[in-house]
Every structure is written in C-alpha cells, then in structure tokens.
Amino acid sequence: YYQLLANPVHEDGKIIGIVLLILDITEKHEAEIRRKEFSANVSHELKTPLTAISGYAEILKNNLAKPEDIPYFCEKIFNESARMTALLNDIMILSKLDENQIETVMEPVDLLQIANDVKERLSVLGKEKHVQISIEQQGFPTTVTGVHRILDEMIFNLCENAVKYNKENGSVIIRITGTYQGSEEKCVKLCVIDTGIGIPKEDLDRVFERFYRVDKSRSRDTGGTGLGLSIVKHGALLHHAKVELSSIPGTGTTVCLSFPTT
Ligand code: ADP
C-alpha cells in the first residue's frame, strides 16, 4: 500500500516545481486491519459471558429459579464474570506490550523463583486434573534480565496450558537449562514439557495468533481466553527471547524460551 503526497515548490510567488513523495504504508495498513479484527474479536469474546450473566441474573431477578437451582445460577454468574476479568486482564497486558507501554525497567529476574511461584499457583488445577508438575534445574544460572510481571505472566500461561491440555495422570516439567559458548554462558533456556493432547501440525503456526484456538469448546470450558500464547510471543519480543514450540499430537507439547544473557 502506498500513499502519494504532492507539494508545490514556490519561488518569487511562482510554482517552480512539485515534490512528489511516495510513502510505503503497508505496515500501517496491516496494523490497522489487525486492530479492527482484534476489536471485533474482543467484542465477540465479551458478549458471550455477558449474555450468560444477564440471562441468569434475569431469571433470579424475576424469581423464576427453583430454590435448589439458585446456587447453580450464582456459580454460573461468578464463573462468567471470572472469565471476563481474565479476558480484560489479558487484553490490557497485550495492548501494553503492543504499544511498548510496559515499564521497560529491566532488572535481574530469577526464572527459578517464578517457576516455583507458578507451580504453587497451579497446584489446585493440577490436583483437579491429576497432573503432576515438577521443576528441573540442571546447575545452570537461572537469572535473566527482564520485567518480572511479564516473565511471570508468560511462564504462567505456558504452564497453565500444559496442565489444561494434558491428560489424566499426565505430567508437566518446567526445565531450566542454558547453553554455553566456550566458557561463556550464551543463554538461559526455560522449557515447559507436557504429556498432553498435543497440537496438530497444521495449527502449529497459528496458535500464537490472538484468539486462535485449536479446539474452541475445550479452550472455553477450561476458561481459556485465547490470548495466552500471544502474550508469550510479545513478551518474548520484549526480552529478545526466542520461542520454540514442538508438539506431537497425542503425545505432548514442549515450548522453550531462550533468553540472551548479555
Ligand atoms: P487458550 O486461552 O485458548 O489456552 P492460548 O493462546 O494460550 O489460548 O493457546 C492457543 C491454543 O493453542 C489453545 O486454545 C490450544 O488449542 C492450543 N494449545 C496451547 N498450548 C497447548 C498445549 N500445551 N497442548 C496442547 N494444545 C495447546
């Protein structure tokens, strides 16, 4: 996409020439399309829980619920509002990452500490799904330079997916290693390895897109916003980290983040 700008050049009150500017606005145009698509998706995603909430609230307001059904309706309202909160939280983080509005004070952050925190926060979900979460650290340093809140969000999203899309009695390993070049440490690598349902080959490239889900109903049932991996991708860009995803359907998925240490 191009934009043409023409400006006359004056001398002694006369036009002596024209400056033509041809601007390449492809990137701006594509960003505009992405923004429009995103707004349409957000409206759709918010509408679903809102319709449910107002439906259940109306039944309660009009005393149409049998007394024994009231706790069920209240729980539905609670769950749907929790889903909206999660969605709004993800949208806010993503738009901040997008507009480079994250406080870019980079500081030393210990990934092992985040891994321990995340493991703790997912322990209830892990128990519910009978999925074992463990951490392996193989003697490498575990500290990177980054923004704690974003790194936490990225690792949480990866581990939450690894639990959510796992199988009964499956496992999740958070493995922190590194690579060395000569005696110099080159990167800190954090991998989340699961024994879950896996991702079909044809979806591998698309799962990092906003609101892309392999199985829409499964993602919604487990409270997924469809934004988790987008946040991982944008957070990785902020940290100059590399993201690698490999998956075998029916066997499991591994996602690795490699952080430069310089
Ligand atoms: P969601 O909130 O739906 O989990 P994500 O952006 O985190 O959104 O992931 C996008 C989609 O990628 C998910 O809906 C799911 O289909 C697939 N996915 C992500 N992580 C895994 C995983 N570890 N195992 C299997 N499928 C996964």
PDB file of C-alpha atoms and ligand atoms in Angstrom:
ATOM      1  CA  TYR A   1       0.000   0.000   0.000  1.00  0.00           C
ATOM      2  CA  TYR A   2       1.297   3.416  -0.988  1.00  0.00           C
ATOM      3  CA  GLN A   3       0.336   6.989  -0.215  1.00  0.00           C
ATOM      4  CA  LEU A   4       1.158   9.752  -2.699  1.00  0.00           C
ATOM      5  CA  LEU A   5       1.887  13.270  -1.426  1.00  0.00           C
ATOM      6  CA  ALA A   6       2.434  16.215  -3.811  1.00  0.00           C
ATOM      7  CA  ASN A   7       3.790  19.569  -2.583  1.00  0.00           C
ATOM      8  CA  PRO A   8       4.365  22.552  -4.856  1.00  0.00           C
ATOM      9  CA  VAL A   9       7.712  24.381  -4.558  1.00  0.00           C
ATOM     10  CA  HIS A  10       7.403  28.196  -4.707  1.00  0.00           C
ATOM     11  CA  GLU A  11       9.964  30.792  -5.746  1.00  0.00           C
ATOM     12  CA  ASP A  12       9.107  34.500  -6.175  1.00  0.00           C
ATOM     13  CA  GLY A  13       5.412  33.655  -5.886  1.00  0.00           C
ATOM     14  CA  LYS A  14       5.586  31.170  -8.732  1.00  0.00           C
ATOM     15  CA  ILE A  15       5.387  27.436  -8.649  1.00  0.00           C
ATOM     16  CA  ILE A  16       8.698  26.192  -9.967  1.00  0.00           C
ATOM     17  CA  GLY A  17       8.281  22.540  -9.246  1.00  0.00           C
ATOM     18  CA  ILE A  18       6.480  19.807  -7.382  1.00  0.00           C
ATOM     19  CA  VAL A  19       7.915  17.468  -4.775  1.00  0.00           C
ATOM     20  CA  LEU A  20       6.346  14.042  -5.006  1.00  0.00           C
ATOM     21  CA  LEU A  21       6.533  11.760  -2.012  1.00  0.00           C
ATOM     22  CA  ILE A  22       5.608   8.102  -2.288  1.00  0.00           C
ATOM     23  CA  LEU A  23       5.191   6.567   1.148  1.00  0.00           C
ATOM     24  CA  ASP A  24       5.079   2.860   1.777  1.00  0.00           C
ATOM     25  CA  ILE A  25       2.193   2.489   4.249  1.00  0.00           C
ATOM     26  CA  THR A  26       1.825  -1.303   4.015  1.00  0.00           C
ATOM     27  CA  GLU A  27       2.799  -1.799   7.630  1.00  0.00           C
ATOM     28  CA  LYS A  28       0.394   0.896   8.854  1.00  0.00           C
ATOM     29  CA  HIS A  29      -2.393  -0.560   6.722  1.00  0.00           C
ATOM     30  CA  GLU A  30      -1.797  -4.086   8.046  1.00  0.00           C
ATOM     31  CA  ALA A  31      -1.642  -2.817  11.633  1.00  0.00           C
ATOM     32  CA  GLU A  32      -4.973  -1.072  11.068  1.00  0.00           C
ATOM     33  CA  ILE A  33      -6.557  -4.298   9.770  1.00  0.00           C
ATOM     34  CA  ARG A  34      -5.163  -6.241  12.769  1.00  0.00           C
ATOM     35  CA  ARG A  35      -6.572  -3.640  15.151  1.00  0.00           C
ATOM     36  CA  LYS A  36     -10.020  -3.833  13.545  1.00  0.00           C
ATOM     37  CA  GLU A  37     -10.006  -7.644  13.661  1.00  0.00           C
ATOM     38  CA  PHE A  38      -8.897  -7.552  17.279  1.00  0.00           C
ATOM     39  CA  SER A  39     -11.718  -5.165  18.294  1.00  0.00           C
ATOM     40  CA  ALA A  40     -14.280  -7.351  16.540  1.00  0.00           C
ATOM     41  CA  ASN A  41     -12.922 -10.435  18.333  1.00  0.00           C
ATOM     42  CA  VAL A  42     -12.852  -8.702  21.718  1.00  0.00           C
ATOM     43  CA  SER A  43     -16.483  -7.608  21.342  1.00  0.00           C
ATOM     44  CA  HIS A  44     -17.483 -11.145  20.428  1.00  0.00           C
ATOM     45  CA  GLU A  45     -15.493 -12.691  23.303  1.00  0.00           C
ATOM     46  CA  LEU A  46     -17.005 -10.293  25.858  1.00  0.00           C
ATOM     47  CA  LYS A  47     -20.521 -10.724  24.541  1.00  0.00           C
ATOM     48  CA  THR A  48     -20.644 -14.460  25.275  1.00  0.00           C
ATOM     49  CA  PRO A  49     -20.106 -14.235  29.069  1.00  0.00           C
ATOM     50  CA  LEU A  50     -22.175 -11.041  29.296  1.00  0.00           C
ATOM     51  CA  THR A  51     -25.176 -12.691  27.628  1.00  0.00           C
ATOM     52  CA  ALA A  52     -24.902 -15.601  30.071  1.00  0.00           C
ATOM     53  CA  ILE A  53     -24.597 -13.282  33.093  1.00  0.00           C
ATOM     54  CA  SER A  54     -27.591 -11.155  32.161  1.00  0.00           C
ATOM     55  CA  GLY A  55     -29.645 -14.258  31.335  1.00  0.00           C
ATOM     56  CA  TYR A  56     -29.031 -15.897  34.723  1.00  0.00           C
ATOM     57  CA  ALA A  57     -29.458 -12.578  36.572  1.00  0.00           C
ATOM     58  CA  GLU A  58     -32.807 -12.009  34.897  1.00  0.00           C
ATOM     59  CA  ILE A  59     -34.059 -15.451  35.938  1.00  0.00           C
ATOM     60  CA  LEU A  60     -33.023 -14.727  39.545  1.00  0.00           C
ATOM     61  CA  LYS A  61     -34.486 -11.202  39.485  1.00  0.00           C
ATOM     62  CA  ASN A  62     -37.864 -12.479  38.319  1.00  0.00           C
ATOM     63  CA  ASN A  63     -37.902 -15.261  40.917  1.00  0.00           C
ATOM     64  CA  LEU A  64     -38.071 -17.836  38.161  1.00  0.00           C
ATOM     65  CA  ALA A  65     -35.422 -20.133  39.640  1.00  0.00           C
ATOM     66  CA  LYS A  66     -36.361 -23.061  41.846  1.00  0.00           C
ATOM     67  CA  PRO A  67     -34.722 -22.585  45.269  1.00  0.00           C
ATOM     68  CA  GLU A  68     -32.470 -25.618  44.726  1.00  0.00           C
ATOM     69  CA  ASP A  69     -31.217 -24.161  41.419  1.00  0.00           C
ATOM     70  CA  ILE A  70     -30.217 -20.790  42.866  1.00  0.00           C
ATOM     71  CA  PRO A  71     -26.650 -21.830  43.890  1.00  0.00           C
ATOM     72  CA  TYR A  72     -26.106 -23.180  40.359  1.00  0.00           C
ATOM     73  CA  PHE A  73     -27.149 -19.873  38.755  1.00  0.00           C
ATOM     74  CA  CYS A  74     -24.976 -17.904  41.189  1.00  0.00           C
ATOM     75  CA  GLU A  75     -21.993 -20.092  40.363  1.00  0.00           C
ATOM     76  CA  LYS A  76     -22.559 -19.577  36.644  1.00  0.00           C
ATOM     77  CA  ILE A  77     -22.650 -15.792  37.140  1.00  0.00           C
ATOM     78  CA  PHE A  78     -19.466 -15.979  39.221  1.00  0.00           C
ATOM     79  CA  ASN A  79     -17.632 -18.139  36.647  1.00  0.00           C
ATOM     80  CA  GLU A  80     -18.643 -15.980  33.702  1.00  0.00           C
ATOM     81  CA  SER A  81     -17.509 -12.803  35.479  1.00  0.00           C
ATOM     82  CA  ALA A  82     -14.189 -14.506  36.317  1.00  0.00           C
ATOM     83  CA  ARG A  83     -13.806 -15.274  32.622  1.00  0.00           C
ATOM     84  CA  MET A  84     -14.446 -11.615  31.731  1.00  0.00           C
ATOM     85  CA  THR A  85     -11.880 -10.486  34.307  1.00  0.00           C
ATOM     86  CA  ALA A  86      -9.263 -12.876  32.882  1.00  0.00           C
ATOM     87  CA  LEU A  87     -10.011 -11.687  29.364  1.00  0.00           C
ATOM     88  CA  LEU A  88      -9.758  -7.994  30.287  1.00  0.00           C
ATOM     89  CA  ASN A  89      -6.506  -8.644  32.156  1.00  0.00           C
ATOM     90  CA  ASP A  90      -5.002 -10.379  29.102  1.00  0.00           C
ATOM     91  CA  ILE A  91      -6.230  -7.646  26.751  1.00  0.00           C
ATOM     92  CA  MET A  92      -4.649  -4.956  28.916  1.00  0.00           C
ATOM     93  CA  ILE A  93      -1.281  -6.714  29.084  1.00  0.00           C
ATOM     94  CA  LEU A  94      -1.293  -7.413  25.358  1.00  0.00           C
ATOM     95  CA  SER A  95      -2.171  -3.852  24.361  1.00  0.00           C
ATOM     96  CA  LYS A  96       0.535  -2.500  26.667  1.00  0.00           C
ATOM     97  CA  LEU A  97       3.068  -4.885  25.114  1.00  0.00           C
ATOM     98  CA  ASP A  98       1.842  -3.883  21.667  1.00  0.00           C
ATOM     99  CA  GLU A  99       2.220  -0.165  22.260  1.00  0.00           C
ATOM    100  CA  ASN A 100       5.541  -0.580  24.048  1.00  0.00           C
ATOM    101  CA  GLN A 101       3.974   0.882  27.150  1.00  0.00           C
ATOM    102  CA  ILE A 102       5.452  -1.660  29.527  1.00  0.00           C
ATOM    103  CA  GLU A 103       7.687  -0.043  32.079  1.00  0.00           C
ATOM    104  CA  THR A 104      10.937  -1.074  30.434  1.00  0.00           C
ATOM    105  CA  VAL A 105      12.985  -1.092  33.587  1.00  0.00           C
ATOM    106  CA  MET A 106      14.859  -4.299  33.041  1.00  0.00           C
ATOM    107  CA  GLU A 107      16.175  -5.888  36.196  1.00  0.00           C
ATOM    108  CA  PRO A 108      17.637  -9.257  37.174  1.00  0.00           C
ATOM    109  CA  VAL A 109      14.798 -11.776  37.445  1.00  0.00           C
ATOM    110  CA  ASP A 110      15.210 -15.321  38.726  1.00  0.00           C
ATOM    111  CA  LEU A 111      13.263 -17.706  36.485  1.00  0.00           C
ATOM    112  CA  LEU A 112      13.568 -20.494  39.057  1.00  0.00           C
ATOM    113  CA  GLN A 113      11.725 -18.373  41.594  1.00  0.00           C
ATOM    114  CA  ILE A 114       8.976 -17.640  39.051  1.00  0.00           C
ATOM    115  CA  ALA A 115       8.776 -21.367  38.200  1.00  0.00           C
ATOM    116  CA  ASN A 116       8.281 -22.183  41.904  1.00  0.00           C
ATOM    117  CA  ASP A 117       5.596 -19.491  42.238  1.00  0.00           C
ATOM    118  CA  VAL A 118       3.760 -20.667  39.138  1.00  0.00           C
ATOM    119  CA  LYS A 119       3.901 -24.297  40.284  1.00  0.00           C
ATOM    120  CA  GLU A 120       2.329 -23.252  43.576  1.00  0.00           C
ATOM    121  CA  ARG A 121      -0.429 -21.244  41.886  1.00  0.00           C
ATOM    122  CA  LEU A 122      -1.293 -24.141  39.571  1.00  0.00           C
ATOM    123  CA  SER A 123      -1.280 -26.798  42.267  1.00  0.00           C
ATOM    124  CA  VAL A 124      -5.087 -26.766  42.709  1.00  0.00           C
ATOM    125  CA  LEU A 125      -5.730 -27.092  38.965  1.00  0.00           C
ATOM    126  CA  GLY A 126      -3.019 -29.778  38.776  1.00  0.00           C
ATOM    127  CA  LYS A 127      -4.694 -31.792  41.553  1.00  0.00           C
ATOM    128  CA  GLU A 128      -8.109 -31.407  39.934  1.00  0.00           C
ATOM    129  CA  LYS A 129      -6.763 -32.727  36.638  1.00  0.00           C
ATOM    130  CA  HIS A 130      -4.422 -35.289  38.248  1.00  0.00           C
ATOM    131  CA  VAL A 131      -1.444 -33.696  36.540  1.00  0.00           C
ATOM    132  CA  GLN A 132       1.910 -33.682  38.310  1.00  0.00           C
ATOM    133  CA  ILE A 133       4.012 -30.511  37.991  1.00  0.00           C
ATOM    134  CA  SER A 134       7.755 -30.658  38.654  1.00  0.00           C
ATOM    135  CA  ILE A 135      10.763 -28.382  38.221  1.00  0.00           C
ATOM    136  CA  GLU A 136      14.180 -29.438  36.955  1.00  0.00           C
ATOM    137  CA  GLN A 137      17.178 -27.197  37.208  1.00  0.00           C
ATOM    138  CA  GLN A 138      20.410 -28.551  35.884  1.00  0.00           C
ATOM    139  CA  GLY A 139      23.038 -26.425  37.539  1.00  0.00           C
ATOM    140  CA  PHE A 140      22.840 -23.502  35.157  1.00  0.00           C
ATOM    141  CA  PRO A 141      22.321 -19.949  36.378  1.00  0.00           C
ATOM    142  CA  THR A 142      18.602 -19.131  36.293  1.00  0.00           C
ATOM    143  CA  THR A 143      18.633 -15.336  36.292  1.00  0.00           C
ATOM    144  CA  VAL A 144      17.808 -13.232  33.236  1.00  0.00           C
ATOM    145  CA  THR A 145      17.376  -9.502  32.664  1.00  0.00           C
ATOM    146  CA  GLY A 146      13.732  -8.605  32.237  1.00  0.00           C
ATOM    147  CA  VAL A 147      10.384  -7.366  33.526  1.00  0.00           C
ATOM    148  CA  HIS A 148       9.246  -9.609  36.379  1.00  0.00           C
ATOM    149  CA  ARG A 149       5.485  -9.169  35.836  1.00  0.00           C
ATOM    150  CA  ILE A 150       5.687 -10.058  32.158  1.00  0.00           C
ATOM    151  CA  LEU A 151       8.019 -13.031  32.636  1.00  0.00           C
ATOM    152  CA  ASP A 152       5.678 -14.319  35.321  1.00  0.00           C
ATOM    153  CA  GLU A 153       2.683 -13.961  33.009  1.00  0.00           C
ATOM    154  CA  MET A 154       4.500 -15.740  30.147  1.00  0.00           C
ATOM    155  CA  ILE A 155       5.632 -18.709  32.242  1.00  0.00           C
ATOM    156  CA  PHE A 156       2.253 -18.953  33.955  1.00  0.00           C
ATOM    157  CA  ASN A 157       0.459 -19.058  30.578  1.00  0.00           C
ATOM    158  CA  LEU A 158       2.759 -21.808  29.275  1.00  0.00           C
ATOM    159  CA  CYS A 159       2.373 -23.923  32.405  1.00  0.00           C
ATOM    160  CA  GLU A 160      -1.373 -23.358  32.636  1.00  0.00           C
ATOM    161  CA  ASN A 161      -1.740 -24.566  29.035  1.00  0.00           C
ATOM    162  CA  ALA A 162       0.485 -27.567  29.806  1.00  0.00           C
ATOM    163  CA  VAL A 163      -1.893 -28.545  32.631  1.00  0.00           C
ATOM    164  CA  LYS A 164      -5.155 -27.624  30.854  1.00  0.00           C
ATOM    165  CA  TYR A 165      -4.364 -29.521  27.652  1.00  0.00           C
ATOM    166  CA  ASN A 166      -2.917 -32.527  29.481  1.00  0.00           C
ATOM    167  CA  LYS A 167      -4.343 -35.986  30.042  1.00  0.00           C
ATOM    168  CA  GLU A 168      -5.448 -37.666  33.252  1.00  0.00           C
ATOM    169  CA  ASN A 169      -2.322 -38.682  35.239  1.00  0.00           C
ATOM    170  CA  GLY A 170      -0.131 -36.661  32.889  1.00  0.00           C
ATOM    171  CA  SER A 171       2.864 -34.581  33.851  1.00  0.00           C
ATOM    172  CA  VAL A 172       4.380 -31.144  33.323  1.00  0.00           C
ATOM    173  CA  ILE A 173       8.098 -30.472  33.669  1.00  0.00           C
ATOM    174  CA  ILE A 174       9.466 -26.935  33.906  1.00  0.00           C
ATOM    175  CA  ARG A 175      13.115 -27.395  32.925  1.00  0.00           C
ATOM    176  CA  ILE A 176      15.654 -24.616  33.235  1.00  0.00           C
ATOM    177  CA  THR A 177      18.940 -25.132  31.413  1.00  0.00           C
ATOM    178  CA  GLY A 178      21.301 -22.997  29.383  1.00  0.00           C
ATOM    179  CA  THR A 179      23.819 -23.183  26.631  1.00  0.00           C
ATOM    180  CA  TYR A 180      27.454 -22.253  26.729  1.00  0.00           C
ATOM    181  CA  GLN A 181      29.727 -20.956  24.004  1.00  0.00           C
ATOM    182  CA  GLY A 182      33.235 -21.851  25.067  1.00  0.00           C
ATOM    183  CA  SER A 183      33.308 -20.931  28.719  1.00  0.00           C
ATOM    184  CA  GLU A 184      30.865 -18.053  28.134  1.00  0.00           C
ATOM    185  CA  GLU A 185      27.253 -18.583  29.038  1.00  0.00           C
ATOM    186  CA  LYS A 186      25.121 -17.823  25.971  1.00  0.00           C
ATOM    187  CA  CYS A 187      21.519 -18.156  27.061  1.00  0.00           C
ATOM    188  CA  VAL A 188      19.176 -19.253  29.802  1.00  0.00           C
ATOM    189  CA  LYS A 189      16.577 -21.662  28.485  1.00  0.00           C
ATOM    190  CA  LEU A 190      13.259 -22.471  30.112  1.00  0.00           C
ATOM    191  CA  CYS A 191      11.185 -25.298  28.637  1.00  0.00           C
ATOM    192  CA  VAL A 192       7.684 -26.372  29.610  1.00  0.00           C
ATOM    193  CA  ILE A 193       7.236 -30.010  28.646  1.00  0.00           C
ATOM    194  CA  ASP A 194       3.857 -31.716  28.858  1.00  0.00           C
ATOM    195  CA  THR A 195       2.425 -35.147  28.154  1.00  0.00           C
ATOM    196  CA  GLY A 196      -0.846 -33.734  26.847  1.00  0.00           C
ATOM    197  CA  ILE A 197      -3.069 -33.886  23.799  1.00  0.00           C
ATOM    198  CA  GLY A 198      -0.569 -32.086  21.543  1.00  0.00           C
ATOM    199  CA  ILE A 199      -1.218 -29.645  18.703  1.00  0.00           C
ATOM    200  CA  PRO A 200      -1.928 -30.801  15.125  1.00  0.00           C
ATOM    201  CA  LYS A 201       0.823 -29.870  12.638  1.00  0.00           C
ATOM    202  CA  GLU A 202      -1.449 -27.577  10.620  1.00  0.00           C
ATOM    203  CA  ASP A 203      -2.238 -25.467  13.705  1.00  0.00           C
ATOM    204  CA  LEU A 204       1.349 -25.050  14.950  1.00  0.00           C
ATOM    205  CA  ASP A 205       1.948 -21.768  13.121  1.00  0.00           C
ATOM    206  CA  ARG A 206      -1.353 -20.269  14.144  1.00  0.00           C
ATOM    207  CA  VAL A 207      -1.578 -20.894  17.910  1.00  0.00           C
ATOM    208  CA  PHE A 208       0.376 -17.695  18.639  1.00  0.00           C
ATOM    209  CA  GLU A 209      -2.299 -15.603  16.888  1.00  0.00           C
ATOM    210  CA  ARG A 210      -4.737 -13.691  19.034  1.00  0.00           C
ATOM    211  CA  PHE A 211      -7.874 -15.690  19.838  1.00  0.00           C
ATOM    212  CA  TYR A 212      -6.731 -18.676  17.782  1.00  0.00           C
ATOM    213  CA  ARG A 213      -7.716 -21.953  19.434  1.00  0.00           C
ATOM    214  CA  VAL A 214      -7.345 -25.464  18.108  1.00  0.00           C
ATOM    215  CA  ASP A 215     -10.473 -26.616  19.894  1.00  0.00           C
ATOM    216  CA  LYS A 216     -12.742 -23.691  20.718  1.00  0.00           C
ATOM    217  CA  SER A 217     -15.082 -25.526  23.060  1.00  0.00           C
ATOM    218  CA  ARG A 218     -12.251 -27.157  25.038  1.00  0.00           C
ATOM    219  CA  SER A 219     -10.449 -23.834  25.433  1.00  0.00           C
ATOM    220  CA  ARG A 220     -13.625 -22.077  26.632  1.00  0.00           C
ATOM    221  CA  ASP A 221     -14.539 -24.921  29.005  1.00  0.00           C
ATOM    222  CA  THR A 222     -11.176 -24.561  30.712  1.00  0.00           C
ATOM    223  CA  GLY A 223     -11.545 -20.771  30.950  1.00  0.00           C
ATOM    224  CA  GLY A 224      -9.037 -20.026  28.174  1.00  0.00           C
ATOM    225  CA  THR A 225      -9.003 -16.517  26.743  1.00  0.00           C
ATOM    226  CA  GLY A 226      -7.222 -17.461  23.503  1.00  0.00           C
ATOM    227  CA  LEU A 227      -4.609 -14.782  24.252  1.00  0.00           C
ATOM    228  CA  GLY A 228      -2.110 -16.741  26.377  1.00  0.00           C
ATOM    229  CA  LEU A 229       0.367 -17.644  23.632  1.00  0.00           C
ATOM    230  CA  SER A 230       0.066 -14.169  22.050  1.00  0.00           C
ATOM    231  CA  ILE A 231       1.248 -12.726  25.342  1.00  0.00           C
ATOM    232  CA  VAL A 232       4.127 -15.251  25.353  1.00  0.00           C
ATOM    233  CA  LYS A 233       5.113 -14.193  21.820  1.00  0.00           C
ATOM    234  CA  HIS A 234       5.015 -10.442  22.528  1.00  0.00           C
ATOM    235  CA  GLY A 235       6.683 -10.846  25.911  1.00  0.00           C
ATOM    236  CA  ALA A 236       9.477 -12.816  24.226  1.00  0.00           C
ATOM    237  CA  LEU A 237       9.989  -9.974  21.728  1.00  0.00           C
ATOM    238  CA  LEU A 238      10.352  -7.518  24.609  1.00  0.00           C
ATOM    239  CA  HIS A 239      13.040  -9.740  26.144  1.00  0.00           C
ATOM    240  CA  HIS A 240      14.779 -10.574  22.836  1.00  0.00           C
ATOM    241  CA  ALA A 241      13.996 -14.187  23.679  1.00  0.00           C
ATOM    242  CA  LYS A 242      13.472 -16.974  21.163  1.00  0.00           C
ATOM    243  CA  VAL A 243      10.309 -19.095  21.358  1.00  0.00           C
ATOM    244  CA  GLU A 244      10.320 -22.669  20.063  1.00  0.00           C
ATOM    245  CA  LEU A 245       7.282 -24.903  20.012  1.00  0.00           C
ATOM    246  CA  SER A 246       7.252 -28.570  19.129  1.00  0.00           C
ATOM    247  CA  SER A 247       4.361 -30.923  19.521  1.00  0.00           C
ATOM    248  CA  ILE A 248       3.289 -34.451  18.738  1.00  0.00           C
ATOM    249  CA  PRO A 249      -0.489 -34.925  18.710  1.00  0.00           C
ATOM    250  CA  GLY A 250      -1.492 -37.479  21.325  1.00  0.00           C
ATOM    251  CA  THR A 251       1.940 -37.417  22.971  1.00  0.00           C
ATOM    252  CA  GLY A 252       2.701 -33.920  24.193  1.00  0.00           C
ATOM    253  CA  THR A 253       3.955 -30.400  23.635  1.00  0.00           C
ATOM    254  CA  THR A 254       7.198 -28.620  24.510  1.00  0.00           C
ATOM    255  CA  VAL A 255       7.575 -24.844  24.468  1.00  0.00           C
ATOM    256  CA  CYS A 256      11.025 -23.344  25.113  1.00  0.00           C
ATOM    257  CA  LEU A 257      12.043 -19.757  25.774  1.00  0.00           C
ATOM    258  CA  SER A 258      15.732 -18.876  25.285  1.00  0.00           C
ATOM    259  CA  PHE A 259      16.893 -15.653  26.912  1.00  0.00           C
ATOM    260  CA  PRO A 260      20.138 -13.946  25.945  1.00  0.00           C
ATOM    261  CA  THR A 261      22.335 -13.328  28.979  1.00  0.00           C
ATOM    262  CA  THR A 262      24.348 -10.331  27.813  1.00  0.00           C
TER     263      THR A 262
HETATM  264  P1  ADP B   1      -6.138 -20.515  25.407  1.00  0.00           P
HETATM  265  O1  ADP B   1      -6.581 -19.493  26.354  1.00  0.00           O
HETATM  266  O2  ADP B   1      -7.234 -20.989  24.488  1.00  0.00           O
HETATM  267  O3  ADP B   1      -5.412 -21.648  26.055  1.00  0.00           O
HETATM  268  P2  ADP B   1      -3.593 -19.812  24.153  1.00  0.00           P
HETATM  269  O4  ADP B   1      -3.247 -18.624  23.300  1.00  0.00           O
HETATM  270  O5  ADP B   1      -2.837 -19.987  25.419  1.00  0.00           O
HETATM  271  O6  ADP B   1      -5.158 -19.735  24.396  1.00  0.00           O
HETATM  272  O7  ADP B   1      -3.406 -21.112  23.252  1.00  0.00           O
HETATM  273  C1  ADP B   1      -3.989 -21.157  21.952  1.00  0.00           C
HETATM  274  C2  ADP B   1      -4.417 -22.585  21.614  1.00  0.00           C
HETATM  275  O8  ADP B   1      -3.262 -23.416  21.436  1.00  0.00           O
HETATM  276  C3  ADP B   1      -5.234 -23.259  22.708  1.00  0.00           C
HETATM  277  O9  ADP B   1      -6.612 -22.960  22.587  1.00  0.00           O
HETATM  278  C4  ADP B   1      -4.942 -24.734  22.457  1.00  0.00           C
HETATM  279  O10 ADP B   1      -5.804 -25.220  21.437  1.00  0.00           O
HETATM  280  C5  ADP B   1      -3.515 -24.733  21.907  1.00  0.00           C
HETATM  281  N1  ADP B   1      -2.515 -25.050  22.952  1.00  0.00           N
HETATM  282  C6  ADP B   1      -1.741 -24.168  23.646  1.00  0.00           C
HETATM  283  N2  ADP B   1      -0.885 -24.786  24.469  1.00  0.00           N
HETATM  284  C7  ADP B   1      -1.110 -26.104  24.322  1.00  0.00           C
HETATM  285  C8  ADP B   1      -0.531 -27.304  24.897  1.00  0.00           C
HETATM  286  N3  ADP B   1       0.435 -27.247  25.823  1.00  0.00           N
HETATM  287  N4  ADP B   1      -1.020 -28.504  24.477  1.00  0.00           N
HETATM  288  C9  ADP B   1      -1.995 -28.574  23.540  1.00  0.00           C
HETATM  289  N5  ADP B   1      -2.571 -27.501  22.957  1.00  0.00           N
HETATM  290  C10 ADP B   1      -2.148 -26.277  23.341  1.00  0.00           C
END
